[in-house]
Amino acid sequence: MAPDTMVTTTGLTPTDVAPADLAIGLDFGGSGIKGAVVDVRTGQLVGDRLRVPTPQPSVPHEVVAVMDGLVRRLAAPWSPSEGDGFPVGVGIPAVIRYGTTLTAANIDSAWIGFPAEREMGLAMRRTVAAGNDADVAGLAEIRFGAGRDQPGLVFVLTIGTGIGTALFIDGRLVPNTELGHLELRGRDAEERVAESARDRLGLNWREWAGGFDEYLHALERLFWPDLFIFGGGASKRADNYLSYLTVKTPIALATFRNNAGIVGGALIAHERRSRGSVSSSGEPIA
Ligand code: BGC
């Protein structure tokens, strides 16, 4: 195994779950690619969770080759007749329509216009589904986490290097909302509100929370949501800023944290394999 692989052993072993309920979820970020086999009935990780550094530059073919290696290692504990059948779902920090990445946030710009699902499917010889990273992570929260059984309009926000938004109406995803780029004081909101902006701008928590609160008020004013779910890096440090927020919308913290992208990836993979088709716009169907 490559020396730069980080391995975490999860709760379940390969024999605990029927192979038909298993799918592989991958979470592709600017610095790392994480993955695991997931029991799609419960959202639990099975076997090892692996993390490898994202190749630099993160050009599509290099990344796809790394993902392929990761998928092989993840499926290895199963027999080929079982493991080769696991579908793969990938969360990518990009707008994705009809399986093609149309933007590239914190990844190489060569992803713009890349037919990701087709190329990954050819490389891995499996069913591959790709979705926006926030949409995919949001799906995990809606299905099994903080958004479970939550009716109405729910926003899952991933607050990290950028701001990802996933919008759900009665549990169904409205894909590619990209509201991290809402204009706030004449600028792209995530420039001030992403967690990375706190360090970059040298803000203390109170100052950062002021901008974040303003952003939440803008979402509240425009969408009248029933619930905000905070995920991503900043959700782990919510104690530092929750008390500064003044929005009326209830707030919940993501349950899956670091694994939301992996779990959601497995969900879209499983969905794709079972339906054999995609939504009219090519995005994951919640
Ligand atoms: C991108 C989104 C992505 C989010 C979180 C934003 O900059 O535009 O596509 O979901 O970052 O990674």
Coordinates of C-alpha atoms and ligand atoms in Angstrom, one line a residue:
M1 CA 0.0 0.0 0.0
A2 CA 1.3 3.5 -0.8
P3 CA 3.1 5.0 2.3
D4 CA 1.0 8.2 2.1
T5 CA -2.3 6.3 2.6
M6 CA -4.1 7.0 5.8
V7 CA -6.1 4.0 6.9
T8 CA -8.8 4.1 9.5
T9 CA -10.6 0.9 10.6
T10 CA -14.3 1.3 10.8
G11 CA -16.9 -0.6 12.8
L12 CA -18.1 -3.3 10.4
T13 CA -16.2 -6.1 8.8
P14 CA -16.8 -7.3 5.2
T15 CA -18.8 -10.3 6.3
D16 CA -21.3 -8.2 8.2
V17 CA -23.3 -6.9 5.2
A18 CA -24.7 -8.6 2.1
P19 CA -22.7 -7.4 -1.0
A20 CA -25.9 -6.2 -2.7
D21 CA -26.2 -3.5 0.0
L22 CA -22.7 -2.2 -0.5
A23 CA -21.4 0.6 -2.6
I24 CA -18.1 2.6 -2.7
G25 CA -18.2 6.3 -1.8
L26 CA -15.3 8.6 -2.8
D27 CA -14.9 12.2 -1.6
F28 CA -12.6 14.3 -3.8
G29 CA -11.2 17.4 -2.3
G30 CA -8.4 19.8 -3.1
S31 CA -6.0 18.1 -0.6
G32 CA -7.2 14.6 -0.2
I33 CA -9.3 11.8 -1.7
K34 CA -11.2 9.7 0.8
G35 CA -13.1 6.6 0.3
A36 CA -14.8 3.6 1.9
V37 CA -17.3 0.8 1.3
V38 CA -20.6 1.8 2.8
D39 CA -23.7 -0.2 3.8
V40 CA -26.3 1.9 2.0
R41 CA -29.2 0.7 4.2
T42 CA -27.6 2.3 7.3
G43 CA -24.9 4.7 6.1
Q44 CA -22.3 2.8 8.1
L45 CA -18.7 2.4 6.8
V46 CA -17.5 -1.2 6.3
G47 CA -13.9 -2.3 6.4
D48 CA -11.1 0.3 6.1
R49 CA -11.6 4.0 5.3
L50 CA -8.7 5.2 3.1
R51 CA -7.4 8.7 2.4
V52 CA -4.7 9.6 -0.1
P53 CA -3.3 13.0 -1.0
T54 CA -4.9 14.5 -4.1
P55 CA -2.3 14.5 -7.0
Q56 CA -0.9 17.9 -7.7
P57 CA -1.7 19.3 -10.2
S58 CA -5.1 17.6 -9.7
V59 CA -5.7 17.0 -13.5
P60 CA -8.5 14.6 -14.3
H61 CA -6.6 11.6 -15.6
E62 CA -4.2 11.6 -12.7
V63 CA -7.0 11.9 -10.2
V64 CA -9.0 9.2 -11.9
A65 CA -6.0 6.8 -11.8
V66 CA -5.6 7.5 -8.1
M67 CA -9.3 6.9 -7.5
D68 CA -9.2 3.6 -9.5
G69 CA -6.3 2.4 -7.2
L70 CA -8.3 3.4 -4.2
V71 CA -11.4 1.6 -5.4
R72 CA -9.4 -1.6 -6.1
R73 CA -7.9 -1.5 -2.6
L74 CA -11.4 -0.9 -1.0
A75 CA -12.9 -3.8 -2.9
A76 CA -10.0 -6.2 -2.2
P77 CA -11.3 -7.8 1.0
W78 CA -14.3 -9.1 -1.0
S79 CA -14.1 -11.9 -3.6
P80 CA -13.8 -10.5 -7.2
S81 CA -17.4 -11.7 -8.0
E82 CA -18.7 -9.5 -5.1
G83 CA -16.2 -6.6 -5.0
D84 CA -16.1 -6.0 -8.8
G85 CA -19.8 -5.4 -8.7
F86 CA -19.7 -2.5 -6.2
P87 CA -20.8 0.7 -7.9
V88 CA -18.8 3.9 -7.2
G89 CA -20.2 7.4 -6.3
V90 CA -17.9 10.4 -6.2
G91 CA -18.5 13.8 -4.7
I92 CA -16.6 16.5 -6.7
P93 CA -16.3 20.2 -5.8
A94 CA -17.9 21.2 -9.1
V95 CA -21.2 21.7 -10.8
I96 CA -22.1 18.4 -12.4
R97 CA -24.7 18.0 -15.1
Y98 CA -25.2 14.9 -17.2
G99 CA -22.1 13.4 -15.6
T100 CA -19.9 16.2 -16.8
T101 CA -18.1 18.6 -14.5
L102 CA -18.8 22.2 -15.5
T103 CA -16.8 24.2 -12.9
A104 CA -13.8 23.5 -10.8
A105 CA -13.4 24.9 -7.2
N106 CA -10.1 24.2 -5.6
I107 CA -9.2 21.6 -8.2
D108 CA -7.5 21.9 -11.5
S109 CA -9.4 23.9 -14.2
A110 CA -9.0 20.9 -16.6
W111 CA -12.1 19.5 -14.8
I112 CA -14.2 22.1 -16.6
G113 CA -16.0 20.2 -19.3
F114 CA -14.6 16.8 -18.3
P115 CA -17.0 13.9 -18.9
A116 CA -16.3 12.6 -15.4
E117 CA -18.8 9.8 -15.1
R118 CA -18.0 8.3 -18.5
E119 CA -14.2 8.5 -18.0
M120 CA -14.3 7.1 -14.5
G121 CA -16.7 4.3 -15.6
L122 CA -14.2 3.4 -18.4
A123 CA -11.2 3.4 -16.0
M124 CA -12.9 1.5 -13.2
R125 CA -15.1 -0.8 -15.3
R126 CA -18.0 -0.2 -13.0
T127 CA -21.1 1.9 -12.6
V128 CA -19.9 5.4 -11.6
A129 CA -22.1 8.3 -10.5
A130 CA -20.7 11.7 -9.8
G131 CA -22.4 14.6 -7.9
N132 CA -21.5 18.0 -6.5
D133 CA -19.6 17.5 -3.2
A134 CA -22.1 19.4 -1.1
D135 CA -25.1 17.8 -2.7
V136 CA -23.6 14.4 -2.1
A137 CA -22.7 15.1 1.6
G138 CA -26.1 16.7 2.1
L139 CA -27.8 13.5 0.8
A140 CA -26.1 11.5 3.6
E141 CA -27.4 14.0 6.2
I142 CA -30.9 13.9 4.8
R143 CA -31.0 10.2 4.6
F144 CA -29.3 9.2 7.8
G145 CA -28.2 12.2 9.7
A146 CA -29.3 15.5 11.0
G147 CA -31.9 16.0 8.2
R148 CA -33.5 12.6 8.6
D149 CA -37.4 12.9 8.4
Q150 CA -37.2 16.7 8.2
P151 CA -40.0 18.0 6.0
G152 CA -40.0 21.3 4.2
L153 CA -37.0 23.2 2.9
V154 CA -33.6 22.2 4.4
F155 CA -30.2 23.7 3.5
V156 CA -27.1 21.7 4.2
L157 CA -24.1 24.0 4.2
T158 CA -20.6 22.7 4.0
I159 CA -18.3 25.3 5.5
G160 CA -14.7 24.6 4.6
T161 CA -12.3 25.7 1.9
G162 CA -15.4 27.0 0.1
I163 CA -19.1 27.1 1.0
G164 CA -21.1 24.3 -0.5
T165 CA -24.9 24.4 -0.4
A166 CA -27.3 21.5 -0.8
L167 CA -31.0 22.4 -1.0
F168 CA -33.7 19.8 -0.1
I169 CA -37.4 20.1 -0.4
D170 CA -39.2 17.3 1.5
G171 CA -36.1 15.2 1.2
R172 CA -35.6 15.7 -2.5
L173 CA -32.5 17.4 -3.7
V174 CA -32.5 20.5 -5.9
P175 CA -29.0 20.0 -7.3
N176 CA -26.1 22.4 -8.0
T177 CA -27.4 25.4 -6.1
E178 CA -24.0 27.0 -5.7
L179 CA -25.2 29.5 -3.1
G180 CA -21.7 29.9 -1.7
H181 CA -21.3 32.3 -4.5
L182 CA -24.2 34.5 -3.5
E183 CA -23.2 38.1 -3.8
L184 CA -22.7 39.7 -0.4
R185 CA -21.6 43.3 -0.1
G186 CA -20.6 43.2 -3.8
R187 CA -18.4 40.1 -3.4
D188 CA -18.7 36.3 -3.6
A189 CA -19.9 35.3 -0.2
E190 CA -17.5 32.4 0.2
E191 CA -14.5 34.8 0.0
R192 CA -15.6 36.1 3.4
V193 CA -17.7 33.3 4.9
A194 CA -15.8 30.0 4.1
E195 CA -13.8 28.7 7.0
S196 CA -10.6 29.2 5.0
A197 CA -11.4 32.9 4.9
R198 CA -11.1 33.2 8.7
D199 CA -7.4 32.4 8.6
R200 CA -6.8 34.2 5.4
L201 CA -8.4 37.4 6.6
G202 CA -7.1 36.9 10.2
L203 CA -10.6 37.1 11.7
N204 CA -11.4 36.0 15.2
W205 CA -14.5 33.8 15.7
R206 CA -16.8 36.7 16.5
E207 CA -15.7 38.7 13.4
W208 CA -16.1 35.7 11.2
A209 CA -19.5 34.8 12.7
G210 CA -20.7 38.3 11.9
G211 CA -20.1 37.7 8.2
F212 CA -21.5 34.2 8.3
D213 CA -24.6 35.5 10.1
E214 CA -25.1 38.1 7.4
Y215 CA -24.9 35.3 4.8
L216 CA -27.4 33.1 6.7
H217 CA -29.8 36.1 6.9
A218 CA -29.5 36.5 3.1
L219 CA -30.4 32.8 2.6
E220 CA -33.3 33.2 5.1
R221 CA -34.6 36.3 3.3
L222 CA -34.6 34.6 -0.1
F223 CA -35.6 31.0 0.7
W224 CA -37.4 30.9 4.1
P225 CA -35.9 27.6 5.0
D226 CA -37.1 25.3 7.8
L227 CA -33.7 24.1 8.8
F228 CA -30.0 24.9 8.3
I229 CA -27.6 21.9 8.8
F230 CA -23.9 23.0 9.1
G231 CA -21.3 20.5 7.9
G232 CA -17.7 20.7 6.8
G233 CA -14.7 21.8 8.9
A234 CA -16.5 24.7 10.7
S235 CA -19.3 22.3 12.0
K236 CA -16.7 20.7 14.3
R237 CA -15.9 24.1 15.9
A238 CA -19.5 25.3 16.1
D239 CA -19.1 26.1 19.9
N240 CA -16.9 29.0 18.8
Y241 CA -19.6 30.9 16.8
L242 CA -23.1 29.5 17.3
S243 CA -23.9 32.0 20.0
Y244 CA -23.2 34.9 17.7
L245 CA -25.8 33.8 15.1
T246 CA -29.1 35.7 15.0
V247 CA -31.1 33.9 12.3
K248 CA -34.5 32.5 13.3
T249 CA -34.2 29.3 11.2
P250 CA -33.4 26.3 13.5
I251 CA -29.8 25.1 13.1
A252 CA -28.5 21.5 13.4
L253 CA -25.0 20.2 13.1
A254 CA -24.1 17.5 10.6
T255 CA -23.9 14.1 12.1
F256 CA -21.5 12.5 9.6
R257 CA -18.9 15.3 9.6
N258 CA -15.8 13.9 7.7
N259 CA -17.7 10.9 6.3
A260 CA -20.7 12.6 4.8
G261 CA -19.2 12.8 1.3
I262 CA -18.2 9.1 1.4
V263 CA -21.7 8.0 2.6
G264 CA -23.5 10.2 0.1
G265 CA -21.2 9.0 -2.7
A266 CA -22.2 5.5 -1.9
L267 CA -25.9 6.5 -1.9
I268 CA -25.7 8.0 -5.4
A269 CA -23.8 5.0 -6.6
H270 CA -26.3 2.5 -5.3
E271 CA -29.2 4.6 -6.7
R272 CA -27.6 4.7 -10.1
R273 CA -27.1 1.0 -10.2
S274 CA -30.7 0.3 -9.0
R275 CA -32.4 2.7 -11.4
G276 CA -30.0 2.3 -14.3
S277 CA -30.9 5.8 -15.2
V278 CA -30.5 9.4 -13.9
S279 CA -32.7 12.4 -13.3
S280 CA -33.6 14.5 -16.3
S281 CA -30.7 16.8 -15.6
G282 CA -28.3 14.0 -14.8
E283 CA -27.9 14.6 -11.1
P284 CA -28.3 12.2 -8.2
I285 CA -31.9 11.6 -7.3
A286 CA -32.6 11.9 -3.6
Ligands
BGC1 C1 -18.0 25.3 -5.3 C2 -19.1 24.3 -5.0 C3 -18.6 23.4 -3.9 C4 -18.2 24.1 -2.7 C5 -17.7 23.3 -1.6 C6 -17.6 26.0 -4.0 O1 -16.6 26.9 -4.2 O2 -18.4 26.3 -6.2 O3 -19.3 23.5 -6.2 O4 -19.7 22.5 -3.6 O5 -17.2 25.1 -3.0 O6 -16.6 22.5 -2.0

